[in-house]
Structure formats: structure tokens, C-alpha cells
PDB file of C-alpha atoms and ligand atoms in Angstrom:
ATOM      1  CA  MET A   1     121.576  92.426 111.272  1.00  0.00           C
ATOM      2  CA  ALA A   2     119.732  90.039 113.634  1.00  0.00           C
ATOM      3  CA  GLN A   3     121.714  87.978 116.079  1.00  0.00           C
ATOM      4  CA  GLU A   4     121.178  84.306 116.136  1.00  0.00           C
ATOM      5  CA  MET A   5     120.924  83.256 119.733  1.00  0.00           C
ATOM      6  CA  GLU A   6     119.282  79.928 119.765  1.00  0.00           C
ATOM      7  CA  VAL A   7     119.174  76.995 116.867  1.00  0.00           C
ATOM      8  CA  VAL A   8     117.737  73.554 116.827  1.00  0.00           C
ATOM      9  CA  THR A   9     117.399  71.494 113.653  1.00  0.00           C
ATOM     10  CA  ILE A  10     114.361  68.800 113.060  1.00  0.00           C
ATOM     11  CA  GLY A  11     115.164  66.725 110.297  1.00  0.00           C
ATOM     12  CA  ASN A  12     115.978  69.009 107.779  1.00  0.00           C
ATOM     13  CA  THR A  13     114.231  72.179 109.185  1.00  0.00           C
ATOM     14  CA  LYS A  14     116.523  74.536 111.221  1.00  0.00           C
ATOM     15  CA  ILE A  15     114.590  76.236 113.714  1.00  0.00           C
ATOM     16  CA  ALA A  16     116.146  79.792 115.202  1.00  0.00           C
ATOM     17  CA  LEU A  17     115.532  82.437 117.969  1.00  0.00           C
ATOM     18  CA  LYS A  18     117.006  85.974 117.021  1.00  0.00           C
ATOM     19  CA  ARG A  19     116.852  89.398 118.424  1.00  0.00           C
ATOM     20  CA  GLY A  20     116.404  91.863 115.739  1.00  0.00           C
ATOM     21  CA  ASP A  21     113.876  93.645 113.460  1.00  0.00           C
ATOM     22  CA  ILE A  22     112.185  91.684 110.879  1.00  0.00           C
ATOM     23  CA  THR A  23     112.105  93.771 108.115  1.00  0.00           C
ATOM     24  CA  GLN A  24     115.968  93.330 107.887  1.00  0.00           C
ATOM     25  CA  GLU A  25     115.609  89.520 107.040  1.00  0.00           C
ATOM     26  CA  GLU A  26     116.797  88.059 103.970  1.00  0.00           C
ATOM     27  CA  VAL A  27     114.349  85.300 103.490  1.00  0.00           C
ATOM     28  CA  ASP A  28     111.802  83.877 101.229  1.00  0.00           C
ATOM     29  CA  ALA A  29     108.880  85.027 103.505  1.00  0.00           C
ATOM     30  CA  ILE A  30     108.286  87.340 106.337  1.00  0.00           C
ATOM     31  CA  VAL A  31     105.210  87.075 108.468  1.00  0.00           C
ATOM     32  CA  ASN A  32     103.027  90.275 109.544  1.00  0.00           C
ATOM     33  CA  ALA A  33     101.022  90.299 112.739  1.00  0.00           C
ATOM     34  CA  ALA A  34      98.338  92.154 110.918  1.00  0.00           C
ATOM     35  CA  ASN A  35      94.703  93.049 112.158  1.00  0.00           C
ATOM     36  CA  PRO A  36      91.731  91.607 110.213  1.00  0.00           C
ATOM     37  CA  ARG A  37      91.077  94.686 107.855  1.00  0.00           C
ATOM     38  CA  LEU A  38      94.842  94.569 106.594  1.00  0.00           C
ATOM     39  CA  LEU A  39      95.103  98.267 106.453  1.00  0.00           C
ATOM     40  CA  GLY A  40      98.484  98.552 108.495  1.00  0.00           C
ATOM     41  CA  GLY A  41      98.909  99.751 112.014  1.00  0.00           C
ATOM     42  CA  GLY A  42     101.213 100.166 114.598  1.00  0.00           C
ATOM     43  CA  GLY A  43     104.132  97.508 115.859  1.00  0.00           C
ATOM     44  CA  VAL A  44     105.586  95.183 113.540  1.00  0.00           C
ATOM     45  CA  ASP A  45     102.778  95.625 110.908  1.00  0.00           C
ATOM     46  CA  GLY A  46     103.777  99.567 110.818  1.00  0.00           C
ATOM     47  CA  ALA A  47     107.496  98.767 110.491  1.00  0.00           C
ATOM     48  CA  ILE A  48     106.600  96.042 107.655  1.00  0.00           C
ATOM     49  CA  HIS A  49     104.462  98.568 105.784  1.00  0.00           C
ATOM     50  CA  ARG A  50     107.016 101.402 106.043  1.00  0.00           C
ATOM     51  CA  ALA A  51     109.857  99.346 104.737  1.00  0.00           C
ATOM     52  CA  ALA A  52     107.520  97.427 102.067  1.00  0.00           C
ATOM     53  CA  GLY A  53     106.476 100.680 100.488  1.00  0.00           C
ATOM     54  CA  PRO A  54     102.832 101.379  99.215  1.00  0.00           C
ATOM     55  CA  SER A  55     102.580  98.344  96.918  1.00  0.00           C
ATOM     56  CA  LEU A  56     101.868  96.521 100.247  1.00  0.00           C
ATOM     57  CA  LEU A  57      98.711  98.230 101.213  1.00  0.00           C
ATOM     58  CA  GLN A  58      97.355  98.036  97.872  1.00  0.00           C
ATOM     59  CA  GLU A  59      97.751  94.634  97.648  1.00  0.00           C
ATOM     60  CA  CYS A  60      96.163  94.251 101.063  1.00  0.00           C
ATOM     61  CA  ARG A  61      93.240  96.478 100.061  1.00  0.00           C
ATOM     62  CA  GLN A  62      92.653  93.773  97.337  1.00  0.00           C
ATOM     63  CA  ILE A  63      92.220  91.076  99.733  1.00  0.00           C
ATOM     64  CA  GLY A  64      90.164  93.302 102.067  1.00  0.00           C
ATOM     65  CA  TYR A  65      89.922  90.661 105.253  1.00  0.00           C
ATOM     66  CA  CYS A  66      91.674  88.249 106.852  1.00  0.00           C
ATOM     67  CA  ALA A  67      90.068  86.406 110.093  1.00  0.00           C
ATOM     68  CA  PRO A  68      91.921  85.838 113.317  1.00  0.00           C
ATOM     69  CA  GLY A  69      93.992  82.335 112.943  1.00  0.00           C
ATOM     70  CA  GLU A  70      93.859  82.679 109.228  1.00  0.00           C
ATOM     71  CA  ALA A  71      96.897  84.129 106.834  1.00  0.00           C
ATOM     72  CA  VAL A  72      96.926  85.639 103.455  1.00  0.00           C
ATOM     73  CA  VAL A  73     100.011  86.360 101.070  1.00  0.00           C
ATOM     74  CA  THR A  74     101.163  89.389  99.298  1.00  0.00           C
ATOM     75  CA  GLY A  75     104.384  90.468  97.240  1.00  0.00           C
ATOM     76  CA  ALA A  76     106.764  92.378  99.538  1.00  0.00           C
ATOM     77  CA  GLY A  77     107.537  95.537  97.987  1.00  0.00           C
ATOM     78  CA  GLU A  78     111.140  96.997  98.688  1.00  0.00           C
ATOM     79  CA  LEU A  79     111.558  94.514 101.204  1.00  0.00           C
ATOM     80  CA  LYS A  80     114.213  91.791 100.844  1.00  0.00           C
ATOM     81  CA  ALA A  81     111.989  89.038 101.056  1.00  0.00           C
ATOM     82  CA  ARG A  82     109.708  87.476  97.978  1.00  0.00           C
ATOM     83  CA  TYR A  83     106.369  87.308 100.051  1.00  0.00           C
ATOM     84  CA  VAL A  84     104.929  89.025 103.117  1.00  0.00           C
ATOM     85  CA  ILE A  85     102.268  86.654 104.784  1.00  0.00           C
ATOM     86  CA  HIS A  86      99.796  88.424 107.090  1.00  0.00           C
ATOM     87  CA  THR A  87      98.072  86.795 109.492  1.00  0.00           C
ATOM     88  CA  VAL A  88      95.975  87.774 112.523  1.00  0.00           C
ATOM     89  CA  GLY A  89      96.684  86.796 116.028  1.00  0.00           C
ATOM     90  CA  PRO A  90      94.122  86.802 118.867  1.00  0.00           C
ATOM     91  CA  VAL A  91      93.331  89.512 120.865  1.00  0.00           C
ATOM     92  CA  TRP A  92      94.003  88.534 124.416  1.00  0.00           C
ATOM     93  CA  ARG A  93      90.868  88.523 126.473  1.00  0.00           C
ATOM     94  CA  GLY A  94      91.465  86.521 129.680  1.00  0.00           C
ATOM     95  CA  GLY A  95      92.179  83.417 128.135  1.00  0.00           C
ATOM     96  CA  THR A  96      88.651  81.734 127.779  1.00  0.00           C
ATOM     97  CA  ARG A  97      87.976  82.702 124.176  1.00  0.00           C
ATOM     98  CA  GLY A  98      90.036  80.375 122.424  1.00  0.00           C
ATOM     99  CA  GLU A  99      93.307  82.472 122.387  1.00  0.00           C
ATOM    100  CA  GLU A 100      95.766  79.856 122.609  1.00  0.00           C
ATOM    101  CA  ARG A 101      94.063  77.942 119.887  1.00  0.00           C
ATOM    102  CA  VAL A 102      93.781  81.069 117.466  1.00  0.00           C
ATOM    103  CA  LEU A 103      97.365  81.631 118.170  1.00  0.00           C
ATOM    104  CA  ALA A 104      98.536  78.374 117.139  1.00  0.00           C
ATOM    105  CA  SER A 105      96.575  78.344 114.154  1.00  0.00           C
ATOM    106  CA  ALA A 106      98.009  81.799 113.093  1.00  0.00           C
ATOM    107  CA  TYR A 107     101.344  80.410 113.089  1.00  0.00           C
ATOM    108  CA  LYS A 108     100.480  77.036 111.541  1.00  0.00           C
ATOM    109  CA  GLU A 109      98.551  78.658 108.585  1.00  0.00           C
ATOM    110  CA  SER A 110     101.413  81.268 108.016  1.00  0.00           C
ATOM    111  CA  LEU A 111     104.008  78.180 107.828  1.00  0.00           C
ATOM    112  CA  LYS A 112     101.456  76.466 105.620  1.00  0.00           C
ATOM    113  CA  ARG A 113     100.999  79.420 103.146  1.00  0.00           C
ATOM    114  CA  ALA A 114     104.819  79.736 102.946  1.00  0.00           C
ATOM    115  CA  VAL A 115     105.246  76.228 101.754  1.00  0.00           C
ATOM    116  CA  GLY A 116     102.218  76.858  99.531  1.00  0.00           C
ATOM    117  CA  LYS A 117     104.317  79.718  97.667  1.00  0.00           C
ATOM    118  CA  GLY A 118     107.413  77.506  97.351  1.00  0.00           C
ATOM    119  CA  ALA A 119     109.380  79.328 100.194  1.00  0.00           C
ATOM    120  CA  ALA A 120     112.139  77.411 101.894  1.00  0.00           C
ATOM    121  CA  THR A 121     112.980  80.349 104.476  1.00  0.00           C
ATOM    122  CA  ILE A 122     110.768  82.566 106.443  1.00  0.00           C
ATOM    123  CA  ALA A 123     110.888  84.926 109.560  1.00  0.00           C
ATOM    124  CA  LEU A 124     108.073  85.269 111.923  1.00  0.00           C
ATOM    125  CA  PRO A 125     107.291  87.807 114.967  1.00  0.00           C
ATOM    126  CA  ALA A 126     105.773  87.258 118.531  1.00  0.00           C
ATOM    127  CA  ILE A 127     102.331  87.341 117.220  1.00  0.00           C
ATOM    128  CA  SER A 128      99.788  88.944 119.571  1.00  0.00           C
ATOM    129  CA  THR A 129     102.326  89.634 122.187  1.00  0.00           C
ATOM    130  CA  GLY A 130     102.430  93.677 121.360  1.00  0.00           C
ATOM    131  CA  ALA A 131      99.180  95.534 120.966  1.00  0.00           C
ATOM    132  CA  TYR A 132      96.918  92.382 121.162  1.00  0.00           C
ATOM    133  CA  GLY A 133      98.168  91.834 124.708  1.00  0.00           C
ATOM    134  CA  PHE A 134      98.753  87.938 124.897  1.00  0.00           C
ATOM    135  CA  PRO A 135     100.670  87.196 128.065  1.00  0.00           C
ATOM    136  CA  VAL A 136     104.529  86.751 126.650  1.00  0.00           C
ATOM    137  CA  ASP A 137     105.290  83.442 128.794  1.00  0.00           C
ATOM    138  CA  LEU A 138     102.233  81.780 127.503  1.00  0.00           C
ATOM    139  CA  ALA A 139     102.662  83.153 123.865  1.00  0.00           C
ATOM    140  CA  ALA A 140     106.186  81.937 123.700  1.00  0.00           C
ATOM    141  CA  LYS A 141     105.004  78.203 124.620  1.00  0.00           C
ATOM    142  CA  VAL A 142     102.092  78.224 122.474  1.00  0.00           C
ATOM    143  CA  SER A 143     103.937  79.907 119.286  1.00  0.00           C
ATOM    144  CA  LEU A 144     107.060  77.365 119.584  1.00  0.00           C
ATOM    145  CA  CYS A 145     104.882  74.216 120.181  1.00  0.00           C
ATOM    146  CA  ALA A 146     102.693  75.137 117.130  1.00  0.00           C
ATOM    147  CA  ILE A 147     105.850  75.507 115.066  1.00  0.00           C
ATOM    148  CA  LYS A 148     107.303  72.315 116.535  1.00  0.00           C
ATOM    149  CA  GLU A 149     103.971  70.436 115.501  1.00  0.00           C
ATOM    150  CA  PHE A 150     104.220  72.196 111.899  1.00  0.00           C
ATOM    151  CA  VAL A 151     107.704  70.982 111.358  1.00  0.00           C
ATOM    152  CA  GLU A 152     106.756  67.210 112.710  1.00  0.00           C
ATOM    153  CA  GLU A 153     103.686  67.088 110.316  1.00  0.00           C
ATOM    154  CA  ASN A 154     105.578  68.625 107.360  1.00  0.00           C
ATOM    155  CA  PRO A 155     108.888  67.168 107.431  1.00  0.00           C
ATOM    156  CA  GLY A 156     111.378  68.795 105.272  1.00  0.00           C
ATOM    157  CA  ALA A 157     108.603  71.369 103.816  1.00  0.00           C
ATOM    158  CA  LEU A 158     110.770  74.547 105.033  1.00  0.00           C
ATOM    159  CA  GLU A 159     114.663  75.020 105.433  1.00  0.00           C
ATOM    160  CA  GLN A 160     114.674  77.513 107.783  1.00  0.00           C
ATOM    161  CA  ILE A 161     112.121  79.076 110.465  1.00  0.00           C
ATOM    162  CA  SER A 162     113.334  82.166 112.224  1.00  0.00           C
ATOM    163  CA  LEU A 163     111.746  83.768 115.194  1.00  0.00           C
ATOM    164  CA  VAL A 164     112.783  87.220 115.227  1.00  0.00           C
ATOM    165  CA  LEU A 165     112.039  89.154 118.625  1.00  0.00           C
ATOM    166  CA  PHE A 166     112.189  92.843 119.052  1.00  0.00           C
ATOM    167  CA  GLY A 167     112.199  93.288 122.781  1.00  0.00           C
ATOM    168  CA  GLU A 168     114.571  91.987 125.605  1.00  0.00           C
ATOM    169  CA  ASN A 169     111.488  90.519 127.596  1.00  0.00           C
ATOM    170  CA  ILE A 170     110.364  88.902 124.554  1.00  0.00           C
ATOM    171  CA  TYR A 171     113.486  87.397 123.600  1.00  0.00           C
ATOM    172  CA  LYS A 172     114.042  86.034 127.226  1.00  0.00           C
ATOM    173  CA  ALA A 173     110.501  84.393 127.504  1.00  0.00           C
ATOM    174  CA  PHE A 174     110.938  82.854 124.165  1.00  0.00           C
ATOM    175  CA  GLY A 175     114.152  81.531 125.170  1.00  0.00           C
ATOM    176  CA  LYS A 176     112.842  79.999 128.018  1.00  0.00           C
ATOM    177  CA  ALA A 177     110.204  78.369 126.283  1.00  0.00           C
ATOM    178  CA  PHE A 178     112.639  77.216 123.509  1.00  0.00           C
ATOM    179  CA  GLU A 179     114.493  75.099 125.902  1.00  0.00           C
ATOM    180  CA  ALA A 180     111.615  73.526 127.383  1.00  0.00           C
ATOM    181  CA  CYS A 181     110.192  72.840 123.862  1.00  0.00           C
ATOM    182  CA  PHE A 182     113.094  71.665 122.118  1.00  0.00           C
ATOM    183  CA  ILE A 183     115.856  70.757 124.404  1.00  0.00           C
ATOM    184  CA  ARG A 184     114.440  69.827 127.693  1.00  0.00           C
TER     185      ARG A 184
HETATM  186  N1  LIG B   1     110.709  93.342 114.251  1.00  0.00           N
HETATM  187  C1  LIG B   1     110.118  92.224 114.897  1.00  0.00           C
HETATM  188  N2  LIG B   1     109.225  92.356 115.656  1.00  0.00           N
HETATM  189  C2  LIG B   1     108.688  93.617 116.187  1.00  0.00           C
HETATM  190  C3  LIG B   1     109.264  94.517 115.283  1.00  0.00           C
HETATM  191  C4  LIG B   1     110.025  94.616 114.448  1.00  0.00           C
HETATM  192  N3  LIG B   1     110.429  95.499 113.552  1.00  0.00           N
HETATM  193  N4  LIG B   1     108.349  95.809 115.786  1.00  0.00           N
HETATM  194  C5  LIG B   1     107.374  95.203 116.867  1.00  0.00           C
HETATM  195  N5  LIG B   1     107.773  93.943 117.002  1.00  0.00           N
HETATM  196  P1  LIG B   1     102.398  93.861 117.406  1.00  0.00           P
HETATM  197  P2  LIG B   1     100.015  92.149 117.918  1.00  0.00           P
HETATM  198  C6  LIG B   1     107.116  92.907 118.078  1.00  0.00           C
HETATM  199  O1  LIG B   1     101.652  94.941 118.736  1.00  0.00           O
HETATM  200  O2  LIG B   1     100.259  92.235 119.353  1.00  0.00           O
HETATM  201  C7  LIG B   1      99.195  96.283 115.227  1.00  0.00           C
HETATM  202  O3  LIG B   1      98.840  97.568 115.258  1.00  0.00           O
HETATM  203  C8  LIG B   1     106.690  93.654 119.459  1.00  0.00           C
HETATM  204  O4  LIG B   1     107.745  93.830 120.093  1.00  0.00           O
HETATM  205  O5  LIG B   1     103.181  94.366 116.487  1.00  0.00           O
HETATM  206  O6  LIG B   1     100.011  91.006 117.098  1.00  0.00           O
HETATM  207  C9  LIG B   1      98.434  95.413 114.028  1.00  0.00           C
HETATM  208  O7  LIG B   1      97.790  96.382 112.723  1.00  0.00           O
HETATM  209  C10 LIG B   1     105.862  92.480 119.721  1.00  0.00           C
HETATM  210  O8  LIG B   1     106.718  91.573 120.692  1.00  0.00           O
HETATM  211  O9  LIG B   1     101.479  93.015 116.904  1.00  0.00           O
HETATM  212  C11 LIG B   1      97.181  95.269 114.796  1.00  0.00           C
HETATM  213  O10 LIG B   1      96.288  96.138 114.907  1.00  0.00           O
HETATM  214  C12 LIG B   1     105.400  91.751 118.395  1.00  0.00           C
HETATM  215  O11 LIG B   1     106.046  92.208 117.590  1.00  0.00           O
HETATM  216  C13 LIG B   1      97.946  94.665 116.235  1.00  0.00           C
HETATM  217  O12 LIG B   1      99.105  95.805 116.121  1.00  0.00           O
HETATM  218  C14 LIG B   1     103.959  91.661 118.313  1.00  0.00           C
HETATM  219  O13 LIG B   1     103.203  93.053 118.512  1.00  0.00           O
HETATM  220  C15 LIG B   1      98.354  93.396 116.354  1.00  0.00           C
HETATM  221  O14 LIG B   1      99.165  93.162 117.642  1.00  0.00           O
END
């Protein structure tokens, strides 16, 4: 079970940082850090497909494509969630190709899709911080700022937003950015 480590509330929306495995989250929607072809892969994408079972890949094949910074929705197969929201983060290419903008968009579009489906609770991973190579400290800042902006722009639209972080170094980076972004 994921452990809740940091929590802040903005209006009616609780934002939490946890360490854990996102496939174990009991929430309405889980976000997947996918690739544009939506055919599965390693990292969190592989873990979500394994836990959800083959229906997820079938639905992804029917959708066929997702551009970086956008998000698409499927059912959640055998996961405890109702929906999987597949988003595609940027591949880090040195920081001059709009990577920060695309990462922020991946978070905001995912949250928007969740609200569109009537989800109240959502869990997200640290998009782009694995195979896509986004520097972790910068990713933490951009990701949390994007979430904060979404909540301020859509007050009360979601009850709970959990960032579920797998590794110690990722958790530490997000913890630092969390304080800078929300507590100050
Ligand atoms: N729960 C939560 N977080 C996880 C889990 C898990 N079970 N497993 C890994 N992570 P990555 P990306 C963390 O590589 O960088 C895939 O092959 C991991 O520690 O999964 O967006 C796709 O198909 C890291 O912090 O996604 C794409 O081709 C974070 O999830 C590509 O990788 C993201 O790492 C996407 O790369």
C-alpha cells in the first residue's frame, strides 16, 4: 500500500505525494506515462498493462495514437480504478524543444480528461522521469506547478490528486518541490 507523505489542500482539492506502486491505487482514474503509439512499454506503462490485463492493449490499439502533451482514456481492465488515462510526456532533448511546456500539458490534459469522465480521485506517476530522461528536479517543479495551476483554474473539479512516486530519488525531488510550490 502506498504511504502518504505530504498533503496540501487547495479549496476542496487534496493534493498528496506518496511513495508506492501506482497499480495498487484505489482511485477513479490512474494516469499512465505512455508513448505515442500506445502499445505498452517498460516502466510504469509496462506495470499498468501487466496489472490491467489484455483488454487495456486492445482498447489502446483501437485509439492508435496520442501526441506528446495530450491524453486519451480507456477502461482499466483488472485494475481497481475505473479509467486509465494514457498521456505522453516529452522526451528530454536538452530543454530547448519545449519540453517543459509539453510536460505541463501532459499533466493538465490528464486532469482535464479525468474531470470529463466524472472522476473525483486520480493518481499520477512522475511522467517523463524514467526512460524519457527529464531531469528529476525540474520535472518535479514543472509537474507540481501544472497541477497547482489546474486546481486553481478548476476549483473543486477533483477531490483528490495523488502523485505516486516509485523511487527514493524521485520522491525526494518531488518532496523538495512540493514545499517550494505549496508551502513556501
Ligand atoms: N508506479 C509508479 N511509478 C512507477 C512505476 C509504478 N509501478 N514503475 C515505474 N515508475 P517511465 P517515461 C516510475 O520510464 O519516462 C515506457 O516504456 C519511474 O520510476 O515509466 O514517461 C513508455 O512506453 C519513473 O519515475 O516513463 C514510454 O516509451 C516514472 O514512473 C516511455 O517509457 C516514469 O518513468 C515513457 O517514459
